Amino acid sequence: LLDSSGSVGSSNFQKQKDFVAQFANSFDIGPNKVQIGAVTFASTTKNEFNLNTFGNKHDLVNAIHKIGYHSGGTRTDIALKYVEANSFTKAAGDRPGVANILIVVTDGKSNMPSLTTAETKKLHQMNIKVFAIGVGAGVDKAELGRIATDAHHVFQVQNFGALNTLQAELKKTACKVDGGWTKWGSYSPCSKSCGTGSHFRERSCANPRPANGGAQCNGTAKETSKCNTKACPTKPPPTTTTTPKTTPMKTTLGCNKTEPVDIVFILDASGSVGRTNFQKMLDFTEKMVDSFPVSPSETHVGLVTFDTKTYLQFHLNKYTNKNAVKTAISHTR
């Protein structure tokens, strides 16, 4: 992120580009190696090229030398906001599990210090390692400290010609990658359905992984918490119920094998009935069917249930034998 404000001047801006080109030359450049993008800022921000624009060192260095000088104010806040929203995205070439590094070069204090600080905090929350390089006597050391990830990522030189003296130390610090946590995974199933159980979720120190002497992630890889804290219902004492005996219905219809009959049962399946009582109605219906000769030419049986709506379980002509009718009744819910 290069300062192109009026106080820099075209000559010093060229020195910035030389510094960036030499820095790029010290790395292996490629889609699976180091990627470099560039943004310039003054009163406005200009994206020069993305991380994935150039896949080889030759094209990248040429593009760096072709960056133009724009002049203007020092709206560092707008530049940081642009980087936050655009530079480290998948579309721009950002890769998962790879360290994200932002190097800010400036020769002065930003025009909007409070806004600059606010944007810097957002970048830090995105796990981007931020270097702040101040050039000359006009820089605000406190602001550089707020822009950078920490004091170890702040550098100062007296003039733009001295930028190249930072190459070795900057590369050493940039290559030292501290570990970063991945996002938390989903919680495991709760160990209990009631009465307070526990479940856990996990993450890994792989966004990015520590490298070249970088620090391990702070915190834990596994987090456990309570779940299903509601007390379990108490079991009522067992009750003994007597199933009333049913007497087969006496009728001449459908029983003497001379006169057929069509019978439709309509059963109440509303909430006030309850599952247990509804099952008793089904049992009763099955026993009633037992007392009739079911066949295509004799008794036909149909079944309808209802609550706030009506549900056709089966028509009169659906089943033509007693066992099929009884099975359908037993499967009614």
CSV table of C-alpha atoms in Angstrom, one decimal:
chain,number,residue,atom,x,y,z
A,1,LEU,CA,0.0,0.0,0.0
A,2,LEU,CA,2.1,2.9,-1.3
A,3,ASP,CA,1.7,6.6,-0.4
A,4,SER,CA,1.2,8.7,-3.6
A,5,SER,CA,0.4,11.9,-1.8
A,6,GLY,CA,1.7,15.3,-2.8
A,7,SER,CA,4.3,15.4,-0.1
A,8,VAL,CA,6.0,12.4,-1.5
A,9,GLY,CA,6.9,13.7,-5.0
A,10,SER,CA,7.5,11.8,-8.1
A,11,SER,CA,11.2,11.2,-7.4
A,12,ASN,CA,10.6,9.6,-4.0
A,13,PHE,CA,7.6,7.7,-5.4
A,14,GLN,CA,10.0,6.1,-7.8
A,15,LYS,CA,12.2,5.1,-4.9
A,16,GLN,CA,9.2,3.4,-3.3
A,17,LYS,CA,8.7,1.4,-6.5
A,18,ASP,CA,12.3,0.4,-6.6
A,19,PHE,CA,12.0,-0.8,-3.0
A,20,VAL,CA,8.9,-2.8,-3.8
A,21,ALA,CA,10.5,-4.3,-7.0
A,22,GLN,CA,13.7,-5.4,-5.1
A,23,PHE,CA,11.5,-6.9,-2.3
A,24,ALA,CA,9.5,-8.8,-4.9
A,25,ASN,CA,12.7,-10.1,-6.5
A,26,SER,CA,13.8,-11.7,-3.3
A,27,PHE,CA,10.8,-14.2,-3.4
A,28,ASP,CA,9.7,-17.1,-5.6
A,29,ILE,CA,6.6,-15.7,-7.3
A,30,GLY,CA,3.7,-17.9,-8.5
A,31,PRO,CA,0.2,-19.0,-7.9
A,32,ASN,CA,1.4,-21.7,-5.4
A,33,LYS,CA,4.2,-19.6,-4.0
A,34,VAL,CA,4.3,-15.9,-3.1
A,35,GLN,CA,1.7,-13.5,-4.6
A,36,ILE,CA,2.0,-9.7,-4.5
A,37,GLY,CA,-0.6,-7.0,-5.2
A,38,ALA,CA,-0.3,-3.2,-5.1
A,39,VAL,CA,-2.6,-0.3,-4.1
A,40,THR,CA,-1.7,3.4,-4.2
A,41,PHE,CA,-3.4,6.2,-2.3
A,42,ALA,CA,-3.5,9.9,-2.0
A,43,SER,CA,-6.8,11.7,-1.8
A,44,THR,CA,-8.3,8.6,-3.4
A,45,THR,CA,-7.3,5.0,-3.7
A,46,LYS,CA,-6.2,3.1,-6.9
A,47,ASN,CA,-5.9,-0.6,-7.2
A,48,GLU,CA,-2.8,-1.1,-9.4
A,49,PHE,CA,-3.1,-5.0,-9.5
A,50,ASN,CA,-4.3,-7.9,-7.5
A,51,LEU,CA,-2.5,-10.7,-5.8
A,52,ASN,CA,-3.4,-13.1,-8.7
A,53,THR,CA,-2.8,-10.6,-11.6
A,54,PHE,CA,0.8,-11.7,-12.3
A,55,GLY,CA,1.9,-15.3,-11.9
A,56,ASN,CA,5.6,-14.8,-12.6
A,57,LYS,CA,8.4,-12.5,-11.3
A,58,HIS,CA,9.2,-10.9,-14.6
A,59,ASP,CA,5.7,-9.6,-15.3
A,60,LEU,CA,5.2,-8.6,-11.7
A,61,VAL,CA,8.4,-6.5,-11.5
A,62,ASN,CA,7.6,-4.8,-14.8
A,63,ALA,CA,4.1,-3.9,-13.5
A,64,ILE,CA,5.6,-2.4,-10.4
A,65,HIS,CA,7.8,-0.1,-12.4
A,66,LYS,CA,4.9,1.0,-14.5
A,67,ILE,CA,2.8,2.2,-11.5
A,68,GLY,CA,2.0,5.9,-11.9
A,69,TYR,CA,2.3,8.8,-9.4
A,70,HIS,CA,-1.0,10.6,-8.7
A,71,SER,CA,-0.4,13.2,-5.9
A,72,GLY,CA,-3.1,14.6,-3.5
A,73,GLY,CA,-3.9,14.3,0.2
A,74,THR,CA,-3.1,11.5,2.6
A,75,ARG,CA,-6.4,9.6,3.0
A,76,THR,CA,-4.8,6.5,4.6
A,77,ASP,CA,-8.2,5.6,6.0
A,78,ILE,CA,-9.8,5.3,2.6
A,79,ALA,CA,-6.9,3.1,1.4
A,80,LEU,CA,-7.1,0.8,4.4
A,81,LYS,CA,-10.9,0.5,3.9
A,82,TYR,CA,-10.3,-0.5,0.2
A,83,VAL,CA,-7.7,-3.1,1.2
A,84,GLU,CA,-10.0,-4.5,3.8
A,85,ALA,CA,-12.9,-5.0,1.4
A,86,ASN,CA,-11.1,-5.9,-1.8
A,87,SER,CA,-7.4,-6.9,-1.6
A,88,PHE,CA,-7.6,-10.1,0.5
A,89,THR,CA,-10.6,-11.8,-1.2
A,90,LYS,CA,-10.9,-15.0,-3.2
A,91,ALA,CA,-11.6,-13.0,-6.3
A,92,ALA,CA,-8.3,-11.0,-5.9
A,93,GLY,CA,-6.3,-14.2,-5.3
A,94,ASP,CA,-6.4,-14.7,-1.6
A,95,ARG,CA,-5.8,-18.4,-0.7
A,96,PRO,CA,-7.2,-20.2,2.4
A,97,GLY,CA,-4.6,-21.2,5.0
A,98,VAL,CA,-2.0,-18.7,3.6
A,99,ALA,CA,-0.6,-15.8,5.6
A,100,ASN,CA,-2.0,-12.4,4.6
A,101,ILE,CA,0.5,-9.5,4.9
A,102,LEU,CA,-0.1,-5.8,4.3
A,103,ILE,CA,2.9,-3.4,4.0
A,104,VAL,CA,2.0,0.2,4.3
A,105,VAL,CA,4.5,2.8,3.2
A,106,THR,CA,3.8,6.5,4.1
A,107,ASP,CA,5.7,9.8,4.6
A,108,GLY,CA,3.2,11.6,6.7
A,109,LYS,CA,0.2,11.7,9.0
A,110,SER,CA,-3.1,10.7,7.6
A,111,ASN,CA,-5.7,13.4,7.0
A,112,MET,CA,-8.3,11.5,9.1
A,113,PRO,CA,-6.5,9.9,12.0
A,114,SER,CA,-9.5,8.6,13.9
A,115,LEU,CA,-10.9,7.0,10.7
A,116,THR,CA,-7.5,5.5,10.0
A,117,THR,CA,-7.4,3.9,13.4
A,118,ALA,CA,-10.9,2.5,13.0
A,119,GLU,CA,-10.1,0.9,9.7
A,120,THR,CA,-6.8,-0.5,11.1
A,121,LYS,CA,-8.7,-2.3,13.9
A,122,LYS,CA,-10.9,-4.0,11.3
A,123,LEU,CA,-7.8,-5.2,9.4
A,124,HIS,CA,-6.3,-6.6,12.6
A,125,GLN,CA,-9.6,-8.5,13.3
A,126,MET,CA,-9.2,-10.1,9.8
A,127,ASN,CA,-6.0,-11.8,10.9
A,128,ILE,CA,-3.9,-9.7,8.5
A,129,LYS,CA,-0.3,-9.0,9.5
A,130,VAL,CA,0.2,-5.3,9.0
A,131,PHE,CA,3.6,-3.6,8.6
A,132,ALA,CA,3.9,0.2,8.9
A,133,ILE,CA,6.9,1.8,7.3
A,134,GLY,CA,7.3,5.5,8.0
A,135,VAL,CA,9.6,7.6,5.8
A,136,GLY,CA,11.1,11.0,6.9
A,137,ALA,CA,10.5,13.3,9.9
A,138,GLY,CA,6.8,14.0,9.1
A,139,VAL,CA,5.4,10.7,10.1
A,140,ASP,CA,3.4,10.2,13.3
A,141,LYS,CA,5.1,7.4,15.2
A,142,ALA,CA,2.0,6.8,17.3
A,143,GLU,CA,-0.2,6.4,14.2
A,144,LEU,CA,2.4,3.9,12.7
A,145,GLY,CA,2.1,1.9,15.9
A,146,ARG,CA,-1.7,1.8,15.6
A,147,ILE,CA,-1.5,0.8,11.9
A,148,ALA,CA,1.0,-2.0,12.5
A,149,THR,CA,0.1,-5.4,14.1
A,150,ASP,CA,2.5,-4.6,17.0
A,151,ALA,CA,5.7,-2.7,17.7
A,152,HIS,CA,7.8,-5.4,16.0
A,153,HIS,CA,6.1,-4.5,12.7
A,154,VAL,CA,6.9,-0.8,12.7
A,155,PHE,CA,9.9,0.5,10.7
A,156,GLN,CA,11.2,4.0,10.2
A,157,VAL,CA,13.8,5.4,7.8
A,158,GLN,CA,15.1,9.0,7.4
A,159,ASN,CA,14.3,9.2,3.7
A,160,PHE,CA,13.1,7.2,0.7
A,161,GLY,CA,16.6,6.4,-0.4
A,162,ALA,CA,17.1,4.4,2.8
A,163,LEU,CA,14.2,2.1,2.2
A,164,ASN,CA,16.4,-0.6,0.8
A,165,THR,CA,18.2,-0.9,4.1
A,166,LEU,CA,15.0,-2.5,5.4
A,167,GLN,CA,14.9,-5.3,2.9
A,168,ALA,CA,16.6,-8.1,5.0
A,169,GLU,CA,14.9,-7.3,8.3
A,170,LEU,CA,11.5,-6.8,6.6
A,171,LYS,CA,11.7,-10.1,4.7
A,172,LYS,CA,12.8,-11.9,7.9
A,173,THR,CA,9.9,-10.6,9.9
A,174,ALA,CA,7.4,-11.1,7.0
A,175,CYS,CA,8.4,-14.7,6.6
A,176,LYS,CA,7.8,-15.4,10.3
A,177,VAL,CA,4.2,-16.5,10.3
A,178,ASP,CA,2.2,-16.7,13.5
A,179,GLY,CA,-0.5,-19.4,13.6
A,180,GLY,CA,-4.1,-18.4,13.3
A,181,TRP,CA,-7.3,-20.3,14.2
A,182,THR,CA,-9.7,-21.6,11.7
A,183,LYS,CA,-13.4,-20.9,12.4
A,184,TRP,CA,-15.1,-23.0,15.0
A,185,GLY,CA,-16.8,-26.2,13.7
A,186,SER,CA,-20.3,-27.2,14.5
A,187,TYR,CA,-21.2,-28.5,18.0
A,188,SER,CA,-21.3,-32.3,18.5
A,189,PRO,CA,-24.6,-34.0,19.5
A,190,CYS,CA,-25.5,-33.4,23.1
A,191,SER,CA,-24.6,-36.2,25.4
A,192,LYS,CA,-28.1,-36.2,27.0
A,193,SER,CA,-31.6,-35.4,25.8
A,194,CYS,CA,-32.5,-33.7,29.1
A,195,GLY,CA,-31.1,-33.1,32.6
A,196,THR,CA,-28.0,-31.2,31.4
A,197,GLY,CA,-25.6,-32.8,29.0
A,198,SER,CA,-22.5,-31.5,27.2
A,199,HIS,CA,-21.4,-30.9,23.7
A,200,PHE,CA,-18.2,-29.6,22.1
A,201,ARG,CA,-16.8,-27.9,19.0
A,202,GLU,CA,-13.3,-27.7,17.6
A,203,ARG,CA,-11.0,-25.6,15.5
A,204,SER,CA,-7.4,-25.9,14.3
A,205,CYS,CA,-4.3,-23.7,14.2
A,206,ALA,CA,-4.2,-23.7,10.4
A,207,ASN,CA,-5.3,-20.3,9.2
A,208,PRO,CA,-2.4,-20.0,8.7
A,209,ARG,CA,-0.2,-22.7,10.3
A,210,PRO,CA,2.8,-21.3,12.2
A,211,ALA,CA,5.9,-21.1,10.1
A,212,ASN,CA,9.6,-20.0,10.2
A,213,GLY,CA,9.6,-19.6,14.0
A,214,GLY,CA,6.1,-18.0,14.2
A,215,ALA,CA,4.0,-18.4,17.4
A,216,GLN,CA,1.5,-21.0,18.0
A,217,CYS,CA,-2.2,-20.0,18.3
A,218,ASN,CA,-3.3,-18.7,21.7
A,219,GLY,CA,-6.3,-20.4,23.3
A,220,THR,CA,-7.8,-23.8,23.1
A,221,ALA,CA,-8.6,-26.0,20.1
A,222,LYS,CA,-11.7,-27.6,21.8
A,223,GLU,CA,-14.5,-25.8,23.6
A,224,THR,CA,-17.1,-27.7,25.7
A,225,SER,CA,-20.4,-26.3,26.9
A,226,LYS,CA,-23.7,-27.4,28.5
A,227,CYS,CA,-26.7,-28.4,26.5
A,228,ASN,CA,-30.3,-29.7,27.1
A,229,THR,CA,-30.4,-28.2,30.6
A,230,LYS,CA,-34.1,-28.7,31.1
A,231,ALA,CA,-34.9,-31.3,33.8
A,232,CYS,CA,-36.1,-34.7,32.6
A,233,PRO,CA,-39.8,-35.5,33.1
A,234,THR,CA,-40.6,-37.7,36.0
A,235,LYS,CA,-42.1,-41.1,35.1
A,236,PRO,CA,-45.6,-41.6,36.5
A,237,PRO,CA,-46.3,-44.8,38.4
A,238,PRO,CA,-47.5,-47.7,36.2
A,239,THR,CA,-51.2,-48.0,35.9
A,240,THR,CA,-53.2,-51.1,35.2
A,241,THR,CA,-55.9,-50.7,32.6
A,242,THR,CA,-58.6,-53.2,31.8
A,243,THR,CA,-59.5,-53.5,28.1
A,244,PRO,CA,-63.2,-53.8,27.9
A,245,LYS,CA,-64.5,-56.9,26.1
A,246,THR,CA,-66.3,-56.3,22.9
A,247,THR,CA,-69.1,-58.4,21.6
A,248,PRO,CA,-69.3,-58.9,17.9
A,249,MET,CA,-72.1,-56.9,16.3
A,250,LYS,CA,-75.0,-59.1,15.4
A,251,THR,CA,-76.4,-58.2,12.0
A,252,THR,CA,-77.7,-60.1,9.1
A,253,LEU,CA,-76.0,-57.6,6.7
A,254,GLY,CA,-72.7,-59.0,5.5
A,255,CYS,CA,-72.8,-62.0,7.9
A,256,ASN,CA,-75.0,-64.5,6.0
A,257,LYS,CA,-72.9,-64.2,2.9
A,258,THR,CA,-76.0,-63.2,1.0
A,259,GLU,CA,-76.2,-59.4,1.5
A,260,PRO,CA,-73.1,-57.2,1.1
A,261,VAL,CA,-72.4,-54.2,3.3
A,262,ASP,CA,-70.2,-51.1,3.1
A,263,ILE,CA,-68.8,-49.8,6.4
A,264,VAL,CA,-66.8,-46.5,6.9
A,265,PHE,CA,-65.2,-45.8,10.3
A,266,ILE,CA,-64.6,-42.2,11.2
A,267,LEU,CA,-62.1,-41.8,14.1
A,268,ASP,CA,-61.3,-38.7,16.2
A,269,ALA,CA,-57.6,-38.0,16.0
A,270,SER,CA,-57.6,-34.6,17.7
A,271,GLY,CA,-55.1,-33.6,20.4
A,272,SER,CA,-57.5,-34.2,23.3
A,273,VAL,CA,-57.7,-37.9,22.4
A,274,GLY,CA,-54.0,-38.6,22.9
A,275,ARG,CA,-51.9,-41.3,21.3
A,276,THR,CA,-52.8,-44.1,23.8
A,277,ASN,CA,-56.5,-43.6,23.4
A,278,PHE,CA,-56.3,-43.3,19.7
A,279,GLN,CA,-54.5,-46.7,19.6
A,280,LYS,CA,-57.4,-48.1,21.6
A,281,MET,CA,-59.8,-46.9,18.9
A,282,LEU,CA,-57.7,-48.6,16.3
A,283,ASP,CA,-57.8,-51.8,18.2
A,284,PHE,CA,-61.6,-51.6,18.5
A,285,THR,CA,-61.9,-51.0,14.8
A,286,GLU,CA,-59.7,-54.0,14.0
A,287,LYS,CA,-61.9,-56.2,16.2
A,288,MET,CA,-65.1,-54.9,14.5
A,289,VAL,CA,-63.6,-55.8,11.2
A,290,ASP,CA,-63.0,-59.3,12.5
A,291,SER,CA,-66.7,-59.8,12.8
A,292,PHE,CA,-67.4,-59.2,9.1
A,293,PRO,CA,-66.5,-61.3,6.1
A,294,VAL,CA,-64.4,-59.0,4.0
A,295,SER,CA,-64.2,-59.7,0.2
A,296,PRO,CA,-64.9,-58.1,-3.1
A,297,SER,CA,-68.5,-59.4,-3.1
A,298,GLU,CA,-69.2,-59.1,0.7
A,299,THR,CA,-68.2,-56.5,3.3
A,300,HIS,CA,-66.1,-53.4,2.2
A,301,VAL,CA,-64.4,-51.2,4.8
A,302,GLY,CA,-63.1,-47.6,4.6
A,303,LEU,CA,-61.4,-45.4,7.2
A,304,VAL,CA,-61.3,-41.6,7.8
A,305,THR,CA,-59.6,-39.8,10.6
A,306,PHE,CA,-60.0,-36.1,11.6
A,307,ASP,CA,-58.6,-33.4,13.8
A,308,THR,CA,-58.7,-29.8,12.5
A,309,LYS,CA,-58.6,-31.4,9.1
A,310,THR,CA,-59.9,-34.6,7.5
A,311,TYR,CA,-57.6,-37.4,6.4
A,312,LEU,CA,-58.7,-40.2,4.1
A,313,GLN,CA,-56.8,-43.3,5.2
A,314,PHE,CA,-58.4,-45.7,2.6
A,315,HIS,CA,-61.5,-46.0,0.4
A,316,LEU,CA,-64.1,-48.8,0.6
A,317,ASN,CA,-62.6,-50.5,-2.4
A,318,LYS,CA,-58.9,-50.2,-1.4
A,319,TYR,CA,-58.6,-53.6,0.3
A,320,THR,CA,-60.4,-56.8,-0.6
A,321,ASN,CA,-59.5,-59.1,2.3
A,322,LYS,CA,-59.6,-58.9,6.0
A,323,ASN,CA,-55.9,-59.1,6.7
A,324,ALA,CA,-55.1,-56.2,4.4
A,325,VAL,CA,-57.8,-54.1,6.1
A,326,LYS,CA,-56.5,-54.9,9.6
A,327,THR,CA,-52.9,-54.2,8.5
A,328,ALA,CA,-53.9,-50.8,7.1
A,329,ILE,CA,-55.8,-49.9,10.3
A,330,SER,CA,-52.8,-50.9,12.5
A,331,HIS,CA,-50.5,-48.6,10.4
A,332,THR,CA,-52.8,-45.6,10.8
A,333,ARG,CA,-51.2,-42.7,12.6
